[in-house]
Amino acid sequence: NLFFNLVTLEIVKMINWTAALLTGVACFGGYLIVLVKKINSHRKAEEKIKRARNRRDESLQRAEQAVLRYKESHPTTDSALILTLSLSELTQQLNKGLLSPEDVLYSYMEKTLAVNKKLNCCTEVLLESLDQLKTVGSNKDGLLYGVPVSIKENLAFKNHDCSCGVIINLDQPAEKDSVLVQVLKKQGAIPFVRTNLPQALLNYDCSNPIYGQTVNPHNPQKTSGGSSGTDIGGSIRIPASFCGICGFKPTAGRLSLQGLRPVYRGQKSVPSSAGPMARDVDSLALCMQALLCDHMFSLDPTVPPLPFNMEIYRSSRPLRIGYLENDGYTQPSPSMARGVREVKALLEQAGHTLVPYCPLKMDQIIPELFLKGLFADGATTLKGGPVDPCLEPQVFPYGFPKWLKKTISFLLKPVFPRVSANFGALCGVGSVPELWKQHAAVEDYIHETIAHWRSCKIDVLLCPVTGPAYNFLYCGKILNAVSYTMLYNLLNFPAGVVTVSTVTAKDEEELKHYKGCYQDMWDKLFKEAVAGGEGLPVAVQCVALLWQDELCLRFMKEVEQLVKESKK
């Protein structure tokens, strides 16, 4: 029996040892499988990026060759003169036959290639534009006949990717043009280049792991802002402000979004809007007039058939204008506030009536309505793939479990109430009934704001826009600083920006004493972000009630003209 027990014990030990060994082998094997999959996934991602960059480089090289051939065969083309023309002047000369679409396209392409080498702003040149020159004559009656246009990378263009700077979206070329691209072509415009954007359209910088960082044309140590052409929190208005041009965010729904890749589909609390960017306000108005046509209304019946109202745009009646320097949530930089003050004075001198205005409940609506609506799922949809450095600090907390977000929010509340509220918002809404309540709260806030607007008896609103251009890697750290733009996405009010000044040495000196509304970590970061901005553009923002897009543009035009006259 003793012998039998000893043998049994040894057998049991051997079985246990074998089981432990097999378990260890299985765990190690599982680890190896996960590691191999991760390495393979990384390799595939690198290959995708390489192919995308090769496509971009090839398109740039072929475009350069095409430009050289054209210049050799057309040595008398005055490209410098062409590039000085405003859009209205350009369209007039094209319609009269004083300029050819070929001369104009190759002039713009040459300039684009030169600028891209300095700024890294293009994701590819659309070589199909060279073929479009052969058929553009059939659209000679179009309002944009022969006009070269750039389009944001998330607008579908047949046989080209809409990656939004996200690697998993590569190698999925669009089957057809977006509605806006189709309408542009019908109006005679020639889309010839696609422009860079922030990864997943989630940031107001302009960088992604595929195409890299776009820099500011006035200072390569600053960001250009991101991105262009579509706007869910300021992505038309902020780069226009940072780069010193004009940008317009129409009422959402005024222009078709068919064929535009969004951050994620189904999000309804904060509507996105497509819109133009240009050198001057008349160019924005002409673009809107061209897009708001029967062809767009036919292609996308979900868009209300409201043609551009030129009578409102050309109106000269005195306006009653609300104004604010500070929204109570983000203290503007000295140059932002000065821009508003100077424009207010010019408007008063021109006979308009200016009245103080204060937006409602900013400390509540930014976290509870904007952020909680935008990240209603608790930010769980936003996963996968390498994250761009400019986006890392912003998305890092998105992956925290809900209990951790709530805990951090609770702990921060006594010290940093604004940061605490935003952490709480990242938990999302929790359930479908709560989502309905959130949607209802947004509707209530819109109606409450309209009532407040009417009680002040104002036609339009003058307010700051985020600026001047930031130093790199700050946009992802201070999402709150775009309160001045994101508010009008939530309200769905049309809004645009006009450049009115530049940052002065005095502005920089005043910035040294900047404290902020909350005097928290975000205010400190904002001060650092805008430092060193002397000479950079300063803009103001013009806003109107929803569907009053033409009135908003008319107000922008007024500001632009008064500023221009004041500088003579």
Coordinates of C-alpha atoms in Angstrom, one line a residue, residues 58-527:
E58 CA 3.5 60.9 -57.3
S59 CA 0.6 63.3 -57.8
L60 CA 2.8 66.2 -56.7
Q61 CA 5.6 65.1 -59.1
R62 CA 3.2 64.6 -62.0
A63 CA 1.6 68.0 -61.4
E64 CA 5.1 69.7 -61.3
Q65 CA 5.9 68.1 -64.7
A66 CA 2.6 69.2 -66.1
V67 CA 3.2 72.8 -65.0
L68 CA 6.7 72.8 -66.4
R69 CA 5.4 71.6 -69.8
Y70 CA 2.6 74.2 -69.8
K71 CA 4.9 77.1 -69.0
E72 CA 7.3 76.0 -71.7
S73 CA 4.5 76.0 -74.3
H74 CA 2.8 79.2 -72.9
P75 CA 5.7 81.5 -71.9
T76 CA 3.5 84.6 -72.0
T77 CA 1.1 83.5 -69.3
D78 CA 1.2 86.1 -66.5
S79 CA 0.7 83.9 -63.5
A80 CA 1.6 86.6 -61.0
L81 CA -1.2 88.8 -62.3
I82 CA -3.7 86.0 -62.3
L83 CA -3.0 85.2 -58.6
T84 CA -3.6 88.8 -57.6
L85 CA -7.2 88.8 -58.9
S86 CA -10.1 88.5 -56.5
L87 CA -12.6 85.8 -57.2
S88 CA -15.1 88.2 -58.7
E89 CA -12.4 89.7 -61.0
L90 CA -11.2 86.2 -62.0
T91 CA -14.7 85.0 -62.9
Q92 CA -15.3 88.2 -65.0
Q93 CA -12.1 87.8 -67.0
L94 CA -12.8 84.1 -67.5
N95 CA -16.4 84.7 -68.7
K96 CA -15.2 87.5 -71.1
G97 CA -12.5 85.2 -72.5
L98 CA -9.7 87.5 -71.3
L99 CA -8.3 84.6 -69.4
S100 CA -8.4 80.9 -70.3
P101 CA -9.2 78.1 -67.7
E102 CA -5.9 76.5 -68.7
D103 CA -3.8 79.6 -67.8
V104 CA -5.7 80.0 -64.5
L105 CA -5.5 76.3 -63.4
Y106 CA -1.8 76.0 -64.2
S107 CA -1.0 79.3 -62.4
Y108 CA -2.9 78.1 -59.3
M109 CA -1.3 74.7 -59.5
E110 CA 2.2 76.1 -59.7
K111 CA 1.5 78.3 -56.6
T112 CA 0.0 75.4 -54.7
L113 CA 3.0 73.2 -55.3
A114 CA 5.3 76.0 -54.0
V115 CA 3.2 76.7 -51.0
N116 CA 2.9 73.0 -50.1
K117 CA 6.7 72.6 -49.9
K118 CA 6.6 75.2 -47.1
L119 CA 3.4 74.3 -45.3
N120 CA 2.6 70.6 -46.0
C121 CA -1.0 71.5 -46.7
C122 CA -1.9 69.1 -49.6
T123 CA -2.9 65.5 -49.3
E124 CA -2.8 65.1 -53.1
V125 CA -3.2 66.9 -56.4
L126 CA -6.3 65.8 -58.4
L127 CA -4.7 65.1 -61.7
E128 CA -8.3 64.6 -63.1
S129 CA -8.4 68.4 -63.1
L130 CA -6.2 68.4 -66.2
D131 CA -8.7 66.2 -68.0
Q132 CA -11.6 68.4 -66.8
L133 CA -10.0 71.3 -68.7
K134 CA -11.1 69.5 -71.9
T135 CA -14.8 69.6 -71.0
V136 CA -15.1 72.6 -68.7
G137 CA -16.3 74.7 -71.7
S138 CA -19.7 72.9 -71.5
N139 CA -20.2 74.6 -68.1
K140 CA -19.3 78.1 -69.4
D141 CA -22.6 79.5 -67.9
G142 CA -21.6 78.3 -64.4
L143 CA -21.0 81.0 -61.8
L144 CA -17.5 79.5 -61.1
Y145 CA -16.5 78.7 -64.7
G146 CA -12.8 78.0 -64.8
V147 CA -12.2 78.7 -61.1
P148 CA -9.7 76.3 -59.4
V149 CA -10.9 75.2 -56.0
S150 CA -9.3 73.1 -53.2
I151 CA -11.5 70.6 -51.3
K152 CA -11.0 69.1 -47.8
E153 CA -9.9 65.5 -47.8
N154 CA -13.1 64.2 -46.3
L155 CA -15.2 65.3 -49.3
A156 CA -15.7 62.3 -51.5
F157 CA -14.0 62.5 -54.9
K158 CA -14.4 59.5 -57.2
N159 CA -11.6 56.9 -57.0
H160 CA -9.9 58.7 -54.1
D161 CA -9.8 57.9 -50.4
C162 CA -11.6 59.9 -47.7
S163 CA -9.3 58.9 -44.8
C164 CA -10.0 61.8 -42.4
G165 CA -6.4 61.1 -41.3
V166 CA -7.4 57.7 -40.0
I167 CA -5.4 54.7 -41.2
I168 CA -8.3 52.2 -41.3
N169 CA -10.0 54.4 -43.8
L170 CA -7.2 54.2 -46.4
D171 CA -7.5 52.0 -49.5
Q172 CA -11.3 52.6 -49.7
P173 CA -11.7 54.9 -52.6
A174 CA -15.0 56.7 -53.1
E175 CA -17.3 55.3 -55.7
K176 CA -18.6 58.7 -56.7
D177 CA -18.2 62.4 -56.1
S178 CA -19.9 64.0 -53.1
V179 CA -22.9 66.2 -53.9
L180 CA -20.9 69.4 -53.3
V181 CA -18.1 68.3 -55.7
Q182 CA -20.7 67.5 -58.4
V183 CA -22.3 70.9 -57.9
L184 CA -18.9 72.7 -58.1
K185 CA -18.2 70.9 -61.3
K186 CA -21.6 71.8 -62.7
Q187 CA -20.9 75.4 -61.9
G188 CA -17.7 75.2 -63.9
A189 CA -15.3 75.0 -61.0
I190 CA -12.2 72.8 -61.2
P191 CA -11.4 70.9 -58.0
F192 CA -7.6 70.4 -58.3
V193 CA -6.2 69.7 -54.9
R194 CA -7.3 68.1 -51.6
T195 CA -6.2 69.6 -48.3
N196 CA -5.0 68.2 -45.0
L197 CA -7.0 67.8 -41.8
P198 CA -6.7 66.7 -38.2
Q199 CA -7.0 63.0 -37.4
A200 CA -10.7 61.9 -37.3
L201 CA -11.7 65.6 -37.6
L202 CA -11.6 65.7 -33.8
N203 CA -9.1 68.6 -33.2
Y204 CA -8.6 72.2 -34.3
D205 CA -4.9 71.5 -35.1
C206 CA -4.1 70.1 -38.6
S207 CA -2.0 67.0 -38.2
N208 CA -2.5 63.2 -38.7
P209 CA -0.3 60.1 -38.8
I210 CA -0.7 59.8 -42.6
Y211 CA 0.1 63.2 -44.0
G212 CA 1.8 64.9 -41.0
Q213 CA 1.6 68.5 -39.7
T214 CA 0.4 71.5 -41.6
V215 CA 2.1 74.7 -40.5
N216 CA 1.0 78.4 -40.5
P217 CA 1.8 80.5 -43.5
H218 CA 2.7 83.5 -41.3
N219 CA 4.9 81.5 -38.9
P220 CA 6.0 77.9 -39.5
Q221 CA 6.4 77.5 -35.7
K222 CA 2.6 77.9 -35.3
T223 CA -0.2 75.6 -36.4
S224 CA -2.5 76.6 -39.4
G225 CA -5.5 75.4 -37.4
G226 CA -7.8 72.7 -38.5
S227 CA -9.0 72.0 -40.8
S228 CA -11.0 73.5 -43.7
G229 CA -14.3 73.1 -45.5
T230 CA -16.5 71.5 -42.8
D231 CA -17.2 72.7 -39.2
I232 CA -18.5 70.9 -36.1
G233 CA -16.7 73.1 -33.5
G234 CA -14.8 75.7 -35.5
S235 CA -13.0 73.8 -38.3
I236 CA -13.8 76.5 -40.9
R237 CA -13.6 79.6 -38.6
I238 CA -10.4 78.7 -36.6
P239 CA -8.0 78.1 -39.5
A240 CA -9.4 81.2 -41.2
S241 CA -8.7 83.1 -38.0
F242 CA -5.2 81.6 -37.6
C243 CA -4.2 82.1 -41.3
G244 CA -5.7 85.5 -41.9
I245 CA -8.5 84.8 -44.4
C246 CA -12.3 84.6 -44.4
G247 CA -14.4 81.6 -43.5
F248 CA -18.1 80.9 -43.3
K249 CA -20.0 78.2 -41.5
P250 CA -23.6 78.2 -42.8
T251 CA -26.6 77.0 -41.0
A252 CA -26.3 73.1 -40.9
G253 CA -28.6 71.7 -43.6
R254 CA -28.2 74.7 -45.9
L255 CA -25.6 72.8 -47.9
S256 CA -25.6 69.1 -48.7
L257 CA -23.5 66.7 -46.6
Q258 CA -24.0 63.7 -48.9
G259 CA -20.6 62.2 -49.6
L260 CA -18.8 63.9 -46.7
R261 CA -17.3 61.5 -44.2
P262 CA -18.1 62.7 -40.6
V263 CA -16.4 62.0 -37.3
Y264 CA -19.0 59.3 -36.8
R265 CA -22.5 59.0 -38.2
G266 CA -25.6 59.3 -36.1
Q267 CA -24.5 62.0 -33.8
K268 CA -27.3 64.5 -33.8
S269 CA -26.7 66.9 -30.8
V270 CA -24.1 69.0 -32.5
P271 CA -24.6 69.4 -36.3
S272 CA -21.8 69.6 -38.7
S273 CA -21.8 72.1 -41.6
A274 CA -19.9 72.5 -44.8
G275 CA -18.8 75.9 -46.0
P276 CA -16.3 78.0 -48.0
M277 CA -13.0 79.7 -47.1
A278 CA -11.6 82.5 -49.3
R279 CA -9.6 85.7 -49.3
D280 CA -12.6 88.0 -49.0
V281 CA -16.3 87.9 -48.1
D282 CA -17.5 88.5 -51.7
S283 CA -15.8 85.2 -52.7
L284 CA -17.7 83.4 -49.8
A285 CA -21.0 84.9 -51.0
L286 CA -20.3 83.9 -54.7
C287 CA -19.5 80.4 -53.6
M288 CA -22.7 80.1 -51.5
Q289 CA -24.7 81.5 -54.5
A290 CA -23.1 78.9 -56.8
L291 CA -23.8 76.0 -54.4
L292 CA -27.4 77.0 -53.5
C293 CA -28.7 76.0 -57.0
D294 CA -31.3 73.8 -58.5
H295 CA -28.7 71.1 -59.2
M296 CA -27.9 70.7 -55.5
F297 CA -31.5 70.7 -54.6
S298 CA -32.2 68.0 -57.2
L299 CA -29.2 65.8 -56.1
D300 CA -30.1 66.1 -52.4
P301 CA -33.8 66.6 -51.7
T302 CA -33.1 66.8 -48.0
V303 CA -31.6 70.3 -48.5
P304 CA -34.3 73.0 -48.4
P305 CA -34.6 74.6 -51.8
L306 CA -33.5 78.1 -50.7
P307 CA -31.5 80.0 -53.3
F308 CA -29.1 82.6 -52.2
N309 CA -30.9 85.9 -51.4
M310 CA -28.7 88.5 -53.0
E311 CA -31.1 91.3 -51.9
I312 CA -30.3 90.7 -48.3
Y313 CA -26.6 90.3 -48.9
R314 CA -26.5 93.7 -50.7
S315 CA -28.7 95.5 -48.2
S316 CA -27.3 98.6 -46.5
R317 CA -29.8 99.2 -43.8
P318 CA -28.3 100.1 -40.4
L319 CA -28.1 97.1 -38.1
R320 CA -28.6 96.6 -34.4
I321 CA -25.6 94.6 -33.4
G322 CA -25.0 92.7 -30.1
Y323 CA -21.3 92.5 -29.1
L324 CA -19.2 90.7 -26.4
E325 CA -15.6 90.7 -25.6
N326 CA -15.7 87.8 -23.1
D327 CA -18.2 84.9 -22.9
G328 CA -17.4 84.2 -19.3
Y329 CA -16.0 80.8 -20.0
T330 CA -12.8 81.5 -21.9
Q331 CA -11.1 84.9 -21.4
P332 CA -10.0 86.1 -24.9
S333 CA -6.4 86.8 -25.6
P334 CA -5.6 90.6 -25.6
S335 CA -5.5 90.7 -29.4
M336 CA -8.9 88.9 -29.7
A337 CA -10.5 91.4 -27.3
R338 CA -8.9 94.4 -29.0
G339 CA -10.2 93.2 -32.4
V340 CA -13.7 93.3 -31.1
R341 CA -13.3 96.7 -29.6
E342 CA -11.9 98.2 -32.7
V343 CA -14.5 96.8 -35.0
K344 CA -17.3 97.9 -32.5
A345 CA -16.0 101.5 -32.8
L346 CA -15.9 101.3 -36.6
L347 CA -19.5 100.0 -36.7
E348 CA -20.7 102.7 -34.4
Q349 CA -19.0 105.4 -36.5
A350 CA -20.8 103.9 -39.6
G351 CA -24.2 104.4 -38.0
H352 CA -25.0 101.0 -36.6
T353 CA -26.3 100.5 -33.1
L354 CA -24.1 98.4 -30.8
V355 CA -25.6 96.8 -27.6
P356 CA -23.9 94.6 -25.0
Y357 CA -24.8 90.9 -25.2
C358 CA -23.9 87.9 -23.0
P359 CA -24.4 84.3 -24.0
L360 CA -26.5 82.2 -21.6
K361 CA -25.2 79.5 -19.2
M362 CA -21.8 78.9 -20.9
D363 CA -20.4 77.0 -17.9
Q364 CA -23.3 74.6 -18.2
I365 CA -23.8 74.2 -21.9
I366 CA -20.2 73.5 -23.0
P367 CA -19.9 70.3 -20.9
E368 CA -23.6 69.3 -20.6
L369 CA -24.9 70.0 -24.1
F370 CA -21.9 70.3 -26.5
L371 CA -19.4 67.7 -25.1
K372 CA -22.0 65.3 -23.6
G373 CA -23.9 65.4 -26.9
L374 CA -20.8 65.0 -29.1
F375 CA -19.5 62.1 -26.9
A376 CA -22.9 60.7 -25.9
D377 CA -21.5 57.1 -26.2
G378 CA -18.9 57.9 -23.6
A379 CA -16.3 58.3 -26.4
T380 CA -16.3 54.5 -26.9
T381 CA -16.7 54.8 -30.7
L382 CA -13.4 56.6 -31.0
K383 CA -10.9 53.7 -30.8
G384 CA -8.3 52.0 -32.9
G385 CA -5.1 52.9 -34.7
P386 CA -2.2 55.0 -33.8
V387 CA -3.0 58.5 -32.4
D388 CA -1.4 61.6 -33.7
P389 CA 0.7 63.5 -31.1
C390 CA -1.5 66.6 -31.4
L391 CA -4.5 64.5 -30.5
E392 CA -3.0 62.4 -27.7
P393 CA -3.7 64.6 -24.7
Q394 CA -7.3 65.1 -25.9
V395 CA -8.2 61.4 -26.5
F396 CA -6.1 59.9 -23.6
P397 CA -9.0 60.2 -21.1
Y398 CA -11.6 58.9 -23.6
G399 CA -10.4 55.4 -22.9
F400 CA -10.8 55.6 -19.1
P401 CA -13.6 53.4 -17.7
K402 CA -16.7 55.3 -16.7
W403 CA -16.1 54.8 -13.0
L404 CA -12.7 56.4 -13.3
K405 CA -14.0 59.4 -15.2
K406 CA -16.6 59.9 -12.5
T407 CA -14.1 59.6 -9.8
I408 CA -11.7 62.1 -11.4
S409 CA -14.6 64.5 -12.0
F410 CA -15.6 64.2 -8.3
L411 CA -12.0 64.8 -7.0
L412 CA -11.4 67.8 -9.3
K413 CA -14.7 69.6 -8.6
P414 CA -13.6 71.6 -5.6
V415 CA -10.3 72.7 -7.2
F416 CA -10.9 72.8 -11.0
P417 CA -14.7 72.9 -11.5
R418 CA -14.5 73.5 -15.3
V419 CA -12.1 70.5 -15.8
S420 CA -14.3 68.4 -13.5
A421 CA -17.4 69.2 -15.5
N422 CA -15.7 68.1 -18.8
F423 CA -14.6 64.8 -17.3
G424 CA -18.1 64.2 -16.2
A425 CA -19.4 65.0 -19.7
L426 CA -17.0 62.3 -21.2
C427 CA -19.1 59.7 -19.4
G428 CA -21.8 60.2 -22.0
V429 CA -25.5 60.1 -21.5
G430 CA -25.9 56.5 -20.3
S431 CA -29.2 55.4 -21.9
V432 CA -31.5 56.1 -24.8
P433 CA -34.0 58.0 -22.5
E434 CA -31.2 60.2 -21.3
L435 CA -30.1 60.8 -24.9
W436 CA -33.6 62.0 -25.7
K437 CA -33.5 64.3 -22.7
Q438 CA -30.2 65.6 -23.9
H439 CA -31.6 66.4 -27.3
A440 CA -34.6 68.1 -25.7
A441 CA -32.2 70.2 -23.6
V442 CA -30.4 71.3 -26.7
E443 CA -33.7 72.3 -28.4
D444 CA -34.7 74.2 -25.2
Y445 CA -31.4 76.1 -25.2
I446 CA -31.7 77.1 -28.8
H447 CA -35.2 78.5 -28.2
E448 CA -34.0 80.2 -25.0
T449 CA -31.2 81.8 -26.9
I450 CA -33.4 83.0 -29.7
A451 CA -35.8 84.6 -27.1
H452 CA -32.8 86.2 -25.3
W453 CA -31.5 87.5 -28.7
R454 CA -34.9 89.0 -29.5
S455 CA -35.3 90.6 -26.1
C456 CA -32.0 92.4 -26.9
K457 CA -33.6 93.4 -30.3
I458 CA -30.4 92.5 -32.1
D459 CA -30.0 91.6 -35.8
V460 CA -26.5 90.0 -35.6
L461 CA -23.7 89.5 -33.1
L462 CA -20.1 90.5 -33.0
C463 CA -17.8 88.4 -30.8
P464 CA -14.2 87.0 -30.6
V465 CA -12.9 84.0 -32.4
T466 CA -10.1 81.8 -31.0
G467 CA -6.7 83.2 -31.8
P468 CA -4.0 84.1 -32.6
A469 CA -2.5 80.9 -34.0
Y470 CA -1.3 78.4 -31.4
N471 CA 2.1 76.9 -30.8
F472 CA 2.2 73.2 -31.7
L473 CA 0.7 70.5 -29.5
Y474 CA -1.6 72.8 -27.5
C475 CA -4.9 72.3 -29.4
G476 CA -5.4 68.8 -27.9
K477 CA -4.8 70.1 -24.4
I478 CA -7.4 72.9 -24.4
L479 CA -10.5 71.9 -26.2
N480 CA -12.4 74.3 -24.0
A481 CA -10.8 77.4 -25.6
V482 CA -13.0 77.0 -28.7
S483 CA -16.1 77.9 -26.7
Y484 CA -16.4 81.0 -29.0
T485 CA -16.9 78.8 -32.0
M486 CA -18.5 75.6 -30.7
L487 CA -21.4 77.5 -29.2
Y488 CA -22.7 78.4 -32.7
N489 CA -22.5 74.8 -33.9
L490 CA -24.6 73.8 -30.9
L491 CA -27.1 76.6 -31.7
N492 CA -26.8 76.0 -35.4
F493 CA -26.4 79.7 -36.1
P494 CA -24.5 80.8 -39.2
A495 CA -21.2 82.3 -38.3
G496 CA -18.1 83.6 -40.1
V497 CA -14.8 85.2 -39.4
V498 CA -13.1 88.2 -40.9
T499 CA -9.5 89.2 -40.4
V500 CA -9.2 92.7 -39.0
S501 CA -5.8 93.2 -37.5
T502 CA -2.5 91.7 -36.4
V503 CA -1.0 90.9 -33.0
T504 CA 1.0 93.9 -31.7
A505 CA 3.9 94.1 -29.2
K506 CA 1.5 95.7 -26.8
D507 CA -0.8 92.7 -27.1
E508 CA 2.1 90.4 -26.2
E509 CA 3.0 92.6 -23.2
E510 CA -0.6 92.5 -22.0
L511 CA -0.7 88.7 -22.5
K512 CA 2.0 88.4 -19.7
H513 CA -0.7 89.5 -17.3
Y514 CA -3.4 87.1 -18.6
K515 CA -5.2 85.2 -15.8
G516 CA -8.3 83.7 -17.5
C517 CA -11.9 83.3 -16.3
Y518 CA -11.2 80.4 -14.0
Q519 CA -7.5 80.8 -13.4
D520 CA -7.1 77.0 -13.8
M521 CA -4.7 74.8 -15.8
W522 CA -6.6 75.4 -19.0
D523 CA -6.2 79.2 -18.7
K524 CA -2.5 78.7 -18.1
L525 CA -2.2 76.5 -21.2
F526 CA -4.1 78.9 -23.4
K527 CA -1.7 81.7 -22.4

